[in-house]
Structures are given as structure tokens and as C-alpha cells.
């Protein structure tokens, strides 16, 4: 027995020695990415990693993929257990929370590395850049030229979007034709981040917001002020008048309702544009957000790369991120998953967003109408409260009460977190 | 020849309030109730065979529950390409089987001790264990994460034998915390306490020690409760989601339920989800069908409804 144990011990020491010897070579850097299950994204990210690893011998990126639905929970758990990777993929509006919580460190990219990038693709918190995205996303009103022309409806432009009143009349007109189940599909079936991403710009166009962006300390008078009340009343009327499907909308209807011709207009993102183009070809229009008084506004910021706070090799992590920002990779992602490339140079290399391309308008929308969601660690809670308030109002709750409740919850969270560093 | 009337109770189903059904009515009612449980499964299986557009279109009619239209195994092919199915299923089988097997031993031993042995503070300790029932797992998931992250482990592999710190990214982190189960102890306890104490006393007189009594006398007559504990534990472990989500960061250790999240992309492929779920449901159904008779016997005898 003693001899066996001795042999086992020696063998283990030898094997351990071999494993130590095998560690010579490039330093491994871990990269966590949210795209597990998406073959196209996976193939592009692997291509970038392979190219980076082959381009130098100091660093070797190792990819670990996570499903998007539960990615944030995985990151928070990893932060708690001190096992964050070197490079983190982070959703734009969540970035301030992770930076504030100490999960991220500022990026250290070369001078001019982000020149020409769409504003929504650069994640800034507390005056420093923490993340950068290889793409952005934009929302537009999906419409068919033939439907608008048949009903004598003006086709809006970025310079002259529909006004709020005009838009409301258009919805009534389309509903009155009797050709559609609903005049306007907002996508109420898509719960979660869709609500603040897609609907808070409508509130902002009315003149309200989720939080006072000058201080990031209060929502009082902003989310429940006069402008917000006007938005809430209009929002509720969409459902009361039967112009839009409500919170009970089926996910399948959301996916097929516009293409099947049951919805006249649809509020949707550029990721669904290719399917619509396939269905309607030249008849398909992607229209700018209506102007309810403060200009047409859409959301901005999608997934971005950042460096984790406990990375021991931030120079390697930054080198990889800068490598990934090449136009050819931005264009590859755009062609692969339909999102808006971050730079005009990359857009010109894509099939859809190049000048004259079928989705070029989205690049312009992203450049002209985009407004990032509130840049504060408290956004995570604000998003939930905003979603709840809008769902409640859609279901008939008193507008003032619902907005007041959201304000109270948001302010309580801000106080509980000592102002998230803004005080 | 005399005819004997059938007892009314055999052909009529009596309901509270004096209502009763004929045999035909009884079967109609039972079929309707059965349909409530069967239709979702039929929906899942038949949807897994339909192309996406047809699947979505059929959801607005009864066609959703029928194998009609253009049927194929394409969704299965696509689902298996999207996720490393063999890895996920293998991990779940390993974690589930190991936890269930070890759990049956540990929890039945504990229950045997509480139900049939005499020792000091037994009732107090049993009460404390039962009290853990009311604490939902979500409330101590994070403290448990912090604990397992600091625990040592003896690594034995081709790269040597050495001590590592932290259990994250492993199979054992998904197994060990779930071996002991207050519910399982209670389940076994409920069964054991109804066994005649004379069996234990007779065995003691014959010279058997506690382990021999447990192993040779109690376990052989505990088939129904073992079947129930097995099925309920398999369901629990097979459906594990939160814990593996926070302790497993590498794909090679992920179980099936975390794998389900791979399908929720911007454009959700419902057909693939149905194919994945159908594949996951089959092993559980097989286990249930194999243990069905003893499971029902145990439910009837212990009064536990799971």
C-alpha cells in the first residue's frame, strides 16, 4: 500500500510538472459572450478570436458562451464568487450598473480608436469609456407604402416625421378601414428590456423621461409630471380605442401579425427588417419615430465589450477589443445578424446598410434619433418599474397612480443605494 | 334464472351535493380531465414536427394538437445543431442519477434513525430539519454559492492529483448540496413510522444491529416510498436551473434546463424549442412509466402529493 501511494505521489508530481511546463506560451484571456445558441454570431466571434490569436503571440483568447436570457445572472454570480473573466460582453444600458458595482474597469484604447463610431455604441460612465459595441440597434415604424398611399397618408421623413397629432389621426384612419385587427402593433408581447428600450423614447418625445438626467437622483416631476401624464393618457388610449394589441398579445402574433397583414403598422427593431423586406419587397417602409413635441426619438445601445475589474491582463483585453473593432468585423456581424454596424466605413461594406442599401435608413435613424437609456447604475431597477407602470396603464390603471408608484419605487431604490454615487 | 342487480356505486360516480354520473358520463368526465393533461404534451410533440410558420399559424386553432400539415424532423436536426445536446443530457443524467442514488441512501438512513431508533434530541433535530422546508432555495442560493466557492476539492486527473479551491464548474457542485433533502427525509419518515415497531424489536432480539435492520429488513419492504422519492427527486434534479446557472460557467458542465435558454434568441425558433423539450421529456416519462404503479401505491399510503 505504501509503495502504491509513493508511486501515485511521484506520478502526480511528474504530471503536475508537465502541466506547469505546458503553460509556456501565450497568456490565456477569458472572454464571456452572450450569444450561446446563435450559430452565426458564434462563427463570427470565433473568427475574430482566431484572427487575433494568430496575429500575435502574447495573448490567447478563450471563449465561453452563455445564453443571453440568463447572461446577466451568470455575470453577477461570477462577480460574487470572484470568477469574472478578463473580457465581458455587456448590454449597453446595464453597463453603468456593472461599472458602478466594480465589475468593470475603464477601457484603455488607442487614441482615435473610436472615431466615427455611432454614439450609442460607446458606453460612457462617470466620464470614462467602459465599453464599446460592434453594432447598434434601432427601432422604426414598419409600414407598407401601398397601405399608406391607399389611405392618403403622407410618408414621413427624418427631417419631417409625423407629428403626434398626425400620427394619432393616422392610427384612427387605418383602424377605421376595417382591414386590420389593429392599426399599430407596439410589441406588448415582448416583455422585459423591450419596454424601456422601445417605449421610453415615446415618453421622451412627449417631454418626460424615466429619471431627471441632470442629477440622476429623482424621477419626481419627470416620470409623473405633465408631459409624462400626457404620454400616459395617450398610451392608455391606444388600448382603450382598440388601436393596439395589449399586454395579452401572443408572442406568435407579434412575430407574424404585420407580415400576415393583420397589423397596419408595427413598432419594431432593425433585426426584424430582413423578414419584412422578404415579405413585401419595395413596398416595405421603415419610418422614423413620430415627434410628440420634443422630436422623434428612438432607443440606442446594444451589446458591447468591456474589461472586467479583476482582469490581471487588461492590456491584453484592451488589445483584443481594439482588434475586434475593425470595420471588416463590424460588417461581418451586420451581414450575419442584421444589426447596424458601428461606423460609416463598416456600413459601406455591408449588404444592407451601404448607401442605397435596403436598410440604410436604420443607420440614419441610429445617428439622428437615438438617445441612450438613462446612464446610471439604477437603470436596472428603473427599467423594471417603467415596464410595470406601462403594463398597468395599458391594462387600465389610473395613469397618475401608476406613474407615481413607479417614481416612489425608483426613488426608494436610489436612496437605498445612496444615490448610486451621484450625491 | 335470477339476475343480480349491479351495485349502483360501481356504475355511477357520485359527486358532492348529490350529483352523480352514469358510467358513460364518468368516462367522459375522466377523458376530459385527461385531455387537460395530455393536450399540452400533444401540442409539444406535434409542434416539434411542424415548420415555424405552420406552427405559429396552427396555434390559433385545434390544428395545434393534431399531426397535420407538413411534418418533418427538421426542428430536431436544427435543435441538435444549436446546442450540444449530448453534453447537456449527459450532464443532467449524471447529476440526476448520482444525486438520486446518494440521496436515497442518506435520506432514508436519516429517516430510519428518526422514525425507528431512540436517541437523545431526536425530535428537536427532526423539527429543525423539517423547519428548513419553509425556506425557499432562492433565499440561500447566494450564501451557498459563496460557501462552495471556498471549499477544497481533491482533483484527480491526467494532469496530476492536487487540492483545488472552489467547486465551481464541476459536476460535484451540482450534486453534493442536493444529496440531503428535508422533504425526502420527511417522505421516508412518514412511511417508516407506520411500520410495526415489532419488526425492529424482533430483529434486535435476533441480534441484528441498526444498519442490518435498516438494510435487510426496512429497505426491502420500502419499495413504494423509494419509487416515490426517486421520481420526485428525478423531477427536481432534471429541472434544476438556478443553481447550475450560477455555479457553472463552462458549457461542458451545463445541464439541460440551462441549455433550453440557448433557444431564446431575437427570433425565437419555437419549433426547435418544442423539439428540445420533447427530447427532454421522454427520459422522464420513461422513468415515470416504469415506476408508476409503486409511485401511486406510495402516494396512496403516505398521503404525500408531491
XYZ file of C-alpha atoms in Angstrom:
729
model
C 0.000 0.000 0.000
C 2.840 2.349 0.938
C 4.546 1.603 -2.360
C 1.349 2.296 -4.280
C 0.890 5.621 -2.522
C 4.508 6.553 -3.235
C 4.115 5.739 -6.943
C 0.884 7.733 -7.037
C 2.570 10.692 -5.372
C 5.565 10.654 -7.740
C 3.313 10.271 -10.765
C 1.174 13.179 -9.681
C 4.236 15.379 -9.127
C 5.547 14.452 -12.592
C 2.226 15.119 -14.263
C 1.856 18.377 -12.369
C 5.314 19.346 -13.581
C 4.303 18.557 -17.135
C 1.217 20.711 -16.813
C 3.326 23.591 -15.485
C 5.759 23.169 -18.378
C 2.843 23.155 -20.781
C 1.815 26.604 -19.549
C 4.628 28.298 -21.507
C 3.314 30.308 -24.432
C 0.672 32.987 -24.794
C -1.222 34.142 -21.720
C -4.804 32.941 -21.755
C -7.524 35.580 -21.561
C -11.090 34.540 -20.940
C -13.934 36.114 -22.894
C -17.573 35.657 -21.941
C -20.126 36.210 -24.627
C -23.919 36.272 -24.520
C -24.595 34.556 -27.840
C -24.769 30.840 -26.973
C -27.127 29.129 -29.346
C -26.680 31.675 -32.119
C -24.640 29.889 -34.755
C -23.998 32.974 -36.871
C -22.744 35.110 -34.003
C -20.658 32.232 -32.779
C -18.928 31.725 -36.103
C -18.057 35.435 -36.370
C -16.785 35.789 -32.823
C -14.688 32.657 -33.246
C -13.275 34.075 -36.486
C -12.260 37.274 -34.673
C -10.669 35.271 -31.859
C -8.785 33.041 -34.272
C -7.538 36.052 -36.203
C -6.452 37.820 -33.012
C -4.709 34.769 -31.607
C -2.877 34.276 -34.899
C -1.930 37.945 -35.172
C 0.331 37.934 -32.111
C 1.886 35.501 -29.664
C 1.377 37.245 -26.315
C -2.303 36.596 -25.711
C -4.683 33.747 -26.423
C -8.405 34.435 -26.116
C -10.567 31.614 -24.778
C -14.281 31.928 -25.460
C -17.030 30.865 -23.068
C -20.564 31.325 -24.332
C -23.670 31.947 -22.266
C -27.333 32.043 -23.213
C -28.494 35.643 -23.464
C -31.610 35.101 -21.368
C -29.605 34.363 -18.231
C -26.286 36.007 -19.053
C -26.616 38.869 -16.566
C -27.375 36.467 -13.711
C -24.273 34.461 -14.604
C -22.134 37.606 -14.517
C -23.493 38.725 -11.149
C -22.903 35.264 -9.681
C -19.380 35.216 -11.093
C -18.691 38.647 -9.620
C -19.847 37.414 -6.228
C -17.589 34.400 -6.415
C -14.653 36.369 -7.801
C -14.545 34.408 -11.039
C -15.206 37.075 -13.652
C -13.381 36.619 -16.950
C -10.963 39.139 -18.492
C -13.345 40.385 -21.179
C -17.054 40.813 -20.568
C -19.877 41.268 -23.004
C -22.355 43.749 -21.523
C -25.692 45.162 -22.630
C -25.339 48.931 -23.073
C -27.899 50.126 -20.508
C -26.621 47.654 -17.907
C -23.006 48.835 -18.245
C -23.262 51.743 -15.737
C -24.563 49.336 -13.109
C -21.684 46.932 -13.606
C -19.133 49.753 -13.702
C -20.570 51.231 -10.522
C -20.660 47.801 -8.863
C -16.982 47.329 -9.644
C -17.316 44.589 -12.243
C -15.701 46.659 -15.000
C -12.649 48.857 -15.413
C -12.359 51.719 -17.933
C -11.156 50.827 -21.401
C -7.708 51.893 -22.452
C -7.912 52.046 -26.233
C -5.618 53.851 -28.646
C -6.245 57.489 -29.452
C -8.826 57.691 -32.219
C -9.848 54.044 -31.976
C -13.499 55.066 -31.622
C -13.550 57.850 -34.206
C -16.697 57.692 -36.303
C -18.495 55.246 -34.025
C -22.233 55.735 -33.584
C -22.863 57.488 -30.256
C -24.995 54.628 -28.965
C -22.146 52.149 -29.357
C -19.827 53.886 -26.888
C -20.538 53.158 -23.237
C -19.581 56.089 -21.051
C -19.959 56.112 -17.291
C -18.664 58.732 -14.915
C -16.752 60.450 -17.713
C -14.859 57.346 -18.785
C -15.384 54.839 -21.573
C -16.146 51.415 -20.138
C -17.482 49.570 -23.153
C -17.809 49.700 -26.907
C -20.192 47.923 -29.227
C -19.576 46.314 -32.571
C -23.101 47.217 -33.598
C -26.145 49.199 -32.591
C -29.844 48.560 -32.930
C -32.618 50.929 -33.962
C -36.379 50.923 -33.906
C -38.629 52.197 -36.676
C -42.267 52.168 -37.674
C -42.770 49.324 -40.095
C -45.265 50.266 -42.797
C -46.300 49.377 -46.344
C -46.222 52.119 -48.942
C -49.328 50.722 -50.631
C -51.319 50.887 -47.367
C -50.296 54.464 -46.657
C -50.966 55.625 -50.218
C -54.318 53.872 -50.366
C -55.370 55.825 -47.292
C -53.901 59.137 -48.361
C -51.264 59.115 -45.635
C -48.106 61.177 -46.023
C -44.829 59.258 -45.920
C -42.739 60.891 -43.195
C -39.018 61.597 -43.356
C -36.287 62.102 -40.772
C -36.480 65.826 -41.408
C -40.239 65.854 -41.203
C -41.536 62.953 -39.126
C -45.197 62.548 -38.317
C -46.318 64.851 -35.545
C -48.033 63.302 -32.557
C -51.468 64.503 -33.642
C -50.867 63.429 -37.217
C -49.772 60.000 -36.071
C -52.825 59.586 -33.872
C -55.128 60.523 -36.745
C -53.317 58.039 -38.995
C -53.926 55.271 -36.476
C -57.633 56.127 -36.321
C -57.792 56.205 -40.112
C -56.121 52.830 -40.520
C -58.248 51.244 -37.806
C -61.408 52.611 -39.420
C -60.627 50.862 -42.712
C -61.625 47.591 -41.090
C -58.827 45.843 -42.979
C -56.679 45.317 -39.925
C -57.142 43.791 -36.492
C -55.047 46.621 -35.109
C -53.665 49.787 -36.614
C -50.435 49.693 -34.620
C -48.524 46.809 -33.079
C -46.260 48.030 -30.291
C -44.956 44.594 -29.414
C -46.526 44.317 -25.984
C -45.809 40.586 -26.026
C -42.091 41.309 -25.760
C -41.744 41.891 -22.050
C -38.510 42.840 -20.337
C -35.996 45.278 -21.771
C -38.140 45.898 -24.859
C -40.446 48.127 -22.795
C -37.896 50.741 -21.709
C -35.888 50.380 -24.921
C -38.825 50.810 -27.278
C -41.343 52.827 -25.277
C -39.347 55.256 -23.112
C -38.370 57.208 -26.295
C -42.083 57.870 -26.865
C -42.282 59.290 -23.341
C -39.161 61.342 -24.012
C -40.682 62.703 -27.203
C -43.606 63.944 -25.095
C -41.074 65.736 -22.878
C -40.900 63.292 -19.985
C -38.268 60.744 -19.047
C -37.635 57.932 -16.613
C -35.249 59.994 -14.490
C -34.020 63.552 -14.290
C -30.807 63.236 -16.275
C -29.322 66.416 -14.869
C -28.933 64.815 -11.428
C -29.917 61.148 -11.807
C -31.326 61.444 -8.288
C -35.044 61.904 -8.807
C -37.905 60.980 -11.102
C -40.332 63.330 -9.400
C -41.954 65.612 -11.929
C -40.149 63.812 -14.747
C -41.799 60.409 -14.860
C -45.017 61.708 -13.307
C -45.048 65.310 -14.500
C -47.412 66.902 -17.008
C -45.579 65.601 -20.065
C -45.434 62.094 -18.666
C -49.131 62.268 -17.805
C -49.930 63.313 -21.364
C -47.900 60.394 -22.616
C -49.629 58.026 -20.180
C -53.088 59.182 -21.234
C -52.216 58.749 -24.897
C -50.624 55.374 -24.193
C -53.728 54.132 -22.392
C -55.984 55.447 -25.142
C -54.200 53.286 -27.704
C -55.586 50.233 -25.946
C -58.895 51.747 -24.894
C -59.623 52.670 -28.506
C -58.566 49.231 -29.717
C -55.778 50.661 -31.864
C -53.057 48.389 -30.476
C -52.935 44.857 -29.027
C -52.404 44.952 -25.272
C -50.356 43.021 -22.767
C -52.167 39.787 -23.553
C -50.745 39.787 -27.067
C -49.441 36.388 -28.088
C -45.758 36.141 -28.999
C -46.671 34.402 -32.224
C -48.945 37.297 -33.211
C -46.130 39.707 -32.562
C -43.889 37.685 -34.873
C -46.360 37.256 -37.718
C -49.107 39.891 -37.328
C -47.582 42.578 -39.533
C -46.333 40.215 -42.211
C -49.708 38.459 -42.271
C -51.388 41.849 -42.834
C -53.297 41.840 -39.550
C -51.447 44.894 -38.213
C -51.223 48.035 -40.372
C -48.136 49.485 -38.683
C -45.593 47.966 -36.374
C -43.020 49.365 -33.923
C -40.080 47.034 -34.430
C -36.310 46.817 -34.469
C -33.924 46.522 -37.388
C -33.284 42.870 -36.529
C -36.708 42.006 -37.944
C -36.301 44.126 -41.070
C -34.973 41.442 -43.385
C -38.050 39.248 -42.859
C -40.311 42.206 -43.614
C -38.342 43.035 -46.742
C -38.581 39.422 -47.861
C -42.343 39.601 -47.416
C -43.076 42.978 -49.011
C -40.010 43.947 -51.051
C -40.131 47.507 -52.387
C -43.482 48.113 -50.725
C -41.797 47.973 -47.308
C -41.022 51.209 -45.460
C -39.074 51.850 -42.263
C -40.263 55.161 -40.897
C -38.832 57.456 -38.210
C -40.360 57.814 -34.774
C -43.189 60.358 -34.557
C -42.492 63.728 -32.972
C -44.758 64.263 -29.976
C -43.249 67.643 -29.262
C -39.618 67.094 -28.375
C -38.513 65.487 -31.640
C -38.642 61.918 -32.848
C -36.624 59.701 -30.503
C -35.592 56.054 -30.543
C -33.503 53.960 -28.145
C -29.834 53.158 -28.554
C -27.034 50.945 -27.271
C -26.836 47.222 -27.690
C -24.277 44.642 -26.570
C -20.763 45.918 -26.014
C -17.345 44.664 -24.909
C -15.697 45.728 -21.665
C -12.791 44.652 -19.459
C -13.556 43.126 -16.084
C -12.263 44.882 -12.999
C -10.322 41.868 -11.786
C -8.610 41.100 -15.066
C -4.922 40.685 -14.404
C -4.143 41.387 -18.045
C -6.119 44.490 -19.042
C -3.605 45.362 -21.759
C -4.349 42.064 -23.486
C -8.082 42.510 -23.036
C -7.931 46.026 -24.491
C -5.797 44.795 -27.357
C -8.431 42.212 -28.244
C -11.299 44.706 -28.069
C -9.434 47.156 -30.286
C -8.654 44.336 -32.711
C -12.346 43.414 -32.867
C -13.332 46.981 -33.783
C -12.059 46.635 -37.345
C -14.622 47.555 -39.968
C -14.480 44.124 -41.555
C -15.677 42.506 -38.327
C -18.365 45.121 -37.756
C -19.563 44.475 -41.301
C -19.455 40.708 -40.782
C -21.674 40.983 -37.714
C -24.057 43.243 -39.574
C -24.334 40.910 -42.530
C -24.629 37.939 -40.215
C -27.217 39.082 -37.700
C -28.722 42.131 -39.368
C -27.639 44.740 -36.830
C -26.373 48.232 -37.575
C -22.587 48.453 -37.963
C -20.972 50.961 -35.629
C -19.124 53.024 -38.242
C -19.935 54.505 -41.656
C -16.926 52.660 -43.072
C -18.294 49.334 -41.928
C -21.802 50.253 -43.081
C -20.431 50.832 -46.574
C -19.053 47.284 -46.559
C -22.399 45.675 -45.698
C -25.141 44.409 -47.961
C -27.989 46.164 -46.177
C -26.607 49.362 -44.643
C -24.398 50.575 -47.505
C -25.546 53.767 -49.238
C -28.587 52.787 -51.261
C -28.952 49.541 -49.308
C -32.400 48.417 -48.192
C -31.732 49.138 -44.501
C -29.629 52.260 -44.901
C -32.381 54.222 -43.217
C -31.659 52.465 -39.911
C -28.112 53.805 -39.865
C -29.518 57.293 -40.311
C -32.155 56.688 -37.629
C -29.499 55.496 -35.238
C -27.369 58.521 -35.989
C -30.137 61.126 -35.861
C -32.858 59.976 -33.482
C -31.071 57.728 -30.998
C -30.948 58.542 -27.304
C -29.290 56.162 -24.851
C -31.282 54.937 -21.919
C -30.519 56.641 -18.586
C -26.808 56.222 -17.880
C -26.990 55.265 -14.238
C -26.466 52.114 -12.182
C -30.060 52.494 -11.061
C -31.323 51.915 -14.594
C -31.736 48.193 -13.898
C -34.435 48.958 -11.321
C -35.865 51.866 -13.323
C -36.375 49.603 -16.308
C -38.443 47.173 -14.232
C -40.556 49.925 -12.696
C -41.114 51.603 -16.045
C -42.206 48.311 -17.575
C -44.622 47.661 -14.732
C -46.132 51.139 -14.948
C -46.671 50.914 -18.698
C -48.210 47.472 -18.457
C -50.502 48.628 -15.661
C -51.587 51.705 -17.607
C -52.216 49.604 -20.690
C -54.407 47.380 -18.534
C -56.484 50.319 -17.315
C -54.718 51.515 -14.174
C -55.042 55.160 -13.219
C -52.232 56.902 -15.092
C -51.226 59.264 -12.285
C -51.266 56.481 -9.688
C -49.212 54.119 -11.851
C -46.576 56.745 -12.621
C -46.453 57.925 -9.008
C -45.908 54.345 -7.866
C -43.038 53.974 -10.325
C -41.491 57.232 -9.121
C -41.746 56.123 -5.493
C -40.105 52.778 -6.226
C -37.314 54.335 -8.274
C -36.580 56.970 -5.647
C -36.609 54.398 -2.853
C -34.040 52.362 -4.771
C -31.871 55.434 -5.347
C -31.998 56.273 -1.645
C -31.264 52.685 -0.649
C -28.136 52.855 -2.790
C -27.001 56.248 -1.524
C -27.691 57.945 -4.822
C -25.562 55.491 -6.823
C -22.632 57.873 -6.456
C -24.466 60.924 -7.809
C -24.923 62.652 -4.442
C -82.572 -17.700 -13.587
C -82.207 -14.819 -11.291
C -80.482 -11.656 -12.238
C -78.440 -9.813 -9.742
C -78.542 -6.083 -9.944
C -75.181 -4.341 -10.237
C -74.441 -2.206 -7.220
C -75.222 1.338 -8.187
C -71.914 2.582 -6.819
C -69.975 0.646 -9.461
C -71.551 2.311 -12.433
C -72.183 5.745 -11.050
C -69.783 8.377 -9.927
C -71.099 10.360 -7.007
C -70.070 13.950 -6.522
C -70.642 16.223 -3.533
C -74.116 17.693 -3.413
C -75.820 14.511 -4.548
C -74.799 14.743 -8.219
C -73.956 11.508 -9.929
C -72.799 10.353 -13.344
C -73.534 7.195 -15.247
C -70.602 5.036 -16.327
C -70.525 6.763 -19.715
C -70.657 10.128 -18.034
C -67.888 9.109 -15.693
C -65.619 8.112 -18.558
C -66.497 11.260 -20.449
C -65.525 13.327 -17.449
C -62.304 11.378 -16.943
C -61.408 11.715 -20.615
C -61.974 15.449 -20.465
C -59.768 15.740 -17.385
C -57.141 13.547 -19.032
C -57.208 15.780 -22.107
C -56.276 18.772 -19.983
C -53.039 16.990 -19.123
C -52.452 15.252 -22.444
C -53.138 18.133 -24.839
C -50.084 20.204 -23.841
C -47.884 17.175 -24.412
C -49.506 16.524 -27.789
C -49.069 20.193 -28.641
C -45.392 19.998 -27.778
C -44.731 16.816 -29.737
C -46.722 17.723 -32.843
C -45.383 21.291 -32.868
C -41.864 19.895 -32.818
C -42.612 18.298 -36.183
C -44.008 21.396 -37.906
C -42.232 24.182 -39.778
C -42.135 27.500 -37.906
C -44.767 29.312 -39.963
C -47.218 26.440 -39.777
C -46.603 26.013 -36.064
C -47.426 29.668 -35.369
C -50.443 29.594 -37.666
C -51.821 26.419 -36.063
C -51.717 27.896 -32.560
C -54.931 29.769 -33.343
C -56.904 26.573 -33.951
C -57.282 22.985 -32.776
C -54.812 22.004 -35.503
C -52.135 22.798 -32.925
C -52.965 19.481 -31.225
C -53.037 17.408 -34.405
C -50.235 15.911 -36.507
C -51.354 17.657 -39.678
C -49.629 19.604 -42.418
C -46.012 19.398 -43.438
C -44.360 17.214 -40.781
C -40.640 16.517 -40.550
C -37.762 16.051 -38.125
C -36.066 19.254 -39.287
C -36.622 21.003 -35.939
C -34.824 18.167 -34.168
C -31.905 18.412 -36.581
C -31.720 22.190 -36.075
C -32.075 21.933 -32.291
C -29.304 19.370 -32.034
C -27.097 21.616 -34.146
C -27.818 24.667 -31.994
C -26.962 23.064 -28.656
C -24.519 20.327 -27.620
C -27.442 18.103 -26.726
C -25.394 15.024 -25.831
C -23.271 17.038 -23.395
C -26.266 18.647 -21.696
C -28.270 15.429 -21.472
C -25.200 13.515 -20.287
C -24.558 16.095 -17.567
C -28.165 16.031 -16.414
C -28.255 12.245 -16.339
C -25.002 12.094 -14.377
C -26.039 14.770 -11.889
C -29.577 13.445 -11.512
C -28.657 9.780 -11.196
C -25.864 10.403 -8.705
C -27.897 12.773 -6.569
C -30.907 10.484 -6.550
C -28.866 7.375 -5.709
C -26.872 9.020 -2.922
C -29.939 10.891 -1.711
C -31.969 7.699 -1.355
C -29.298 6.210 0.873
C -28.594 9.270 3.004
C -32.171 10.433 3.419
C -33.641 7.003 4.084
C -30.935 6.363 6.685
C -31.721 9.649 8.377
C -35.438 8.938 8.283
C -34.868 5.428 9.656
C -32.958 6.932 12.506
C -35.686 9.468 13.250
C -38.566 7.019 12.893
C -37.305 3.789 14.389
C -34.292 4.440 16.596
C -34.189 6.003 20.023
C -31.646 8.693 20.706
C -31.414 11.951 22.596
C -32.670 15.203 20.982
C -34.064 13.218 18.081
C -37.316 15.132 17.939
C -35.627 18.514 18.222
C -33.255 17.784 15.376
C -36.072 16.380 13.271
C -38.066 19.555 13.883
C -35.123 21.676 12.803
C -34.777 19.654 9.608
C -38.482 19.977 8.902
C -38.254 23.720 9.501
C -35.900 24.020 6.532
C -38.906 23.101 4.384
C -40.230 26.630 4.606
C -37.009 28.255 3.423
C -37.064 28.597 -0.361
C -33.842 27.682 -2.127
C -33.599 31.127 -3.713
C -33.024 32.703 -0.302
C -29.850 30.771 0.413
C -28.566 30.229 -3.133
C -26.086 33.097 -2.898
C -24.710 32.164 0.567
C -24.393 28.601 -0.691
C -22.535 29.879 -3.753
C -20.083 31.726 -1.527
C -19.566 28.613 0.593
C -18.965 26.181 -2.253
C -16.641 28.700 -3.852
C -14.284 28.381 -0.891
C -14.445 24.626 -0.348
C -11.442 22.464 -1.220
C -11.598 19.549 -3.628
C -9.178 16.742 -4.356
C -8.567 16.824 -8.077
C -7.575 13.532 -9.613
C -6.783 13.602 -13.296
C -4.244 13.116 -16.009
C -2.670 16.392 -15.005
C -1.982 15.114 -11.512
C -3.526 14.822 -8.086
C -3.792 18.001 -6.171
C -6.047 20.101 -3.989
C -8.078 22.828 -5.673
C -10.089 25.568 -4.074
C -13.693 26.150 -5.048
C -16.214 23.813 -6.540
C -17.451 25.995 -9.386
C -17.575 24.497 -12.877
C -17.882 20.877 -11.869
C -20.399 18.087 -11.618
C -19.966 17.667 -7.878
C -21.078 21.239 -7.183
C -24.389 20.288 -8.768
C -24.651 17.045 -6.803
C -23.365 17.335 -3.249
C -25.551 20.224 -1.996
C -28.673 18.324 -3.055
C -27.990 14.877 -1.629
C -29.542 15.638 1.741
C -33.158 16.690 1.434
C -35.577 17.576 4.208
C -38.511 16.631 2.027
C -37.079 13.200 1.272
C -36.335 12.595 4.931
C -39.902 13.517 5.769
C -41.198 11.266 2.997
C -39.248 8.260 4.263
C -40.099 9.127 7.864
C -43.827 9.151 7.054
C -43.527 5.670 5.626
C -41.193 4.212 8.264
C -43.159 5.442 11.275
C -46.171 3.422 10.168
C -44.173 0.207 10.072
C -44.773 -2.027 13.107
C -42.148 -1.364 15.789
C -42.218 -5.107 16.497
C -40.247 -5.760 13.320
C -37.358 -3.753 14.668
C -37.605 -5.263 18.119
C -37.737 -8.810 16.754
C -34.667 -8.162 14.647
C -32.819 -6.770 17.646
C -33.675 -9.891 19.655
C -32.247 -11.927 16.770
C -29.005 -9.962 17.155
C -29.264 -7.543 14.238
C -27.574 -4.175 14.609
C -29.170 -0.909 13.431
C -27.607 -0.985 9.981
C -28.647 -4.594 9.435
C -32.199 -3.740 10.419
C -32.184 -0.806 8.032
C -30.608 -2.643 5.144
C -32.050 -6.141 5.450
C -35.495 -5.503 6.887
C -36.678 -1.952 6.319
C -35.354 -1.197 2.831
C -36.697 -4.412 1.249
C -40.260 -3.504 2.284
C -39.970 0.157 1.305
C -40.379 -0.174 -2.444
C -43.291 2.259 -2.798
C -41.653 5.090 -0.874
C -38.358 4.549 -2.660
C -40.184 4.788 -6.000
C -41.911 7.980 -4.936
C -38.731 9.526 -3.603
C -36.934 8.547 -6.797
C -39.497 10.074 -9.131
C -39.878 13.296 -7.188
C -36.116 13.709 -6.853
C -35.538 12.965 -10.519
C -38.033 15.681 -11.447
C -36.340 18.144 -9.082
C -32.858 17.440 -10.333
C -33.754 17.156 -14.002
C -35.380 20.572 -13.832
C -32.520 22.263 -11.965
C -31.938 25.726 -13.385
C -30.974 28.462 -10.895
C -28.162 26.601 -9.169
C -26.327 25.383 -12.285
C -26.857 28.807 -13.796
C -24.810 30.469 -11.075
C -22.197 27.799 -10.369
C -21.464 26.565 -13.881
C -19.691 28.901 -16.263
C -18.437 26.306 -18.710
C -20.559 24.651 -21.338
C -19.123 21.201 -20.656
C -20.871 21.081 -17.259
C -24.223 22.650 -18.155
C -27.439 20.663 -17.659
C -30.444 20.551 -19.974
C -32.548 23.308 -18.450
C -29.821 25.902 -18.788
C -29.418 24.609 -22.328
C -33.036 25.495 -23.024
C -32.051 29.154 -22.789
C -29.899 28.757 -25.898
C -33.064 28.885 -27.984
C -34.288 32.270 -26.784
C -32.717 34.499 -29.405
C -34.190 37.614 -31.000
C -36.049 35.396 -33.440
C -37.256 32.580 -31.248
C -37.388 29.233 -33.031
C -40.423 27.704 -31.336
C -40.239 24.518 -33.357
C -36.716 23.866 -32.131
C -37.784 24.605 -28.559
C -40.576 22.054 -28.868
C -38.136 19.525 -30.328
C -35.705 20.122 -27.461
C -38.442 19.855 -24.843
C -39.865 16.719 -26.418
C -36.442 15.143 -26.268
C -36.036 16.120 -22.621
C -39.459 14.886 -21.638
C -39.010 11.372 -22.955
C -36.491 10.127 -20.316
C -38.640 11.499 -17.503
C -41.755 9.885 -18.936
C -39.974 6.545 -19.243
C -38.856 6.650 -15.613
C -42.345 7.591 -14.523
C -43.978 4.815 -16.500
C -41.517 2.275 -15.098
C -42.219 3.317 -11.514
C -45.846 4.327 -11.990
C -47.502 1.505 -10.056
C -45.336 1.764 -6.956
C -45.471 5.555 -7.140
C -49.265 5.545 -6.972
C -49.247 2.964 -4.174
C -46.911 5.167 -2.182
C -48.951 8.300 -2.787
C -51.987 6.398 -1.521
C -50.202 5.057 1.542
C -48.235 8.137 2.624
C -50.699 10.778 1.584
C -47.897 12.785 0.014
C -48.945 14.524 -3.161
C -45.554 15.786 -4.227
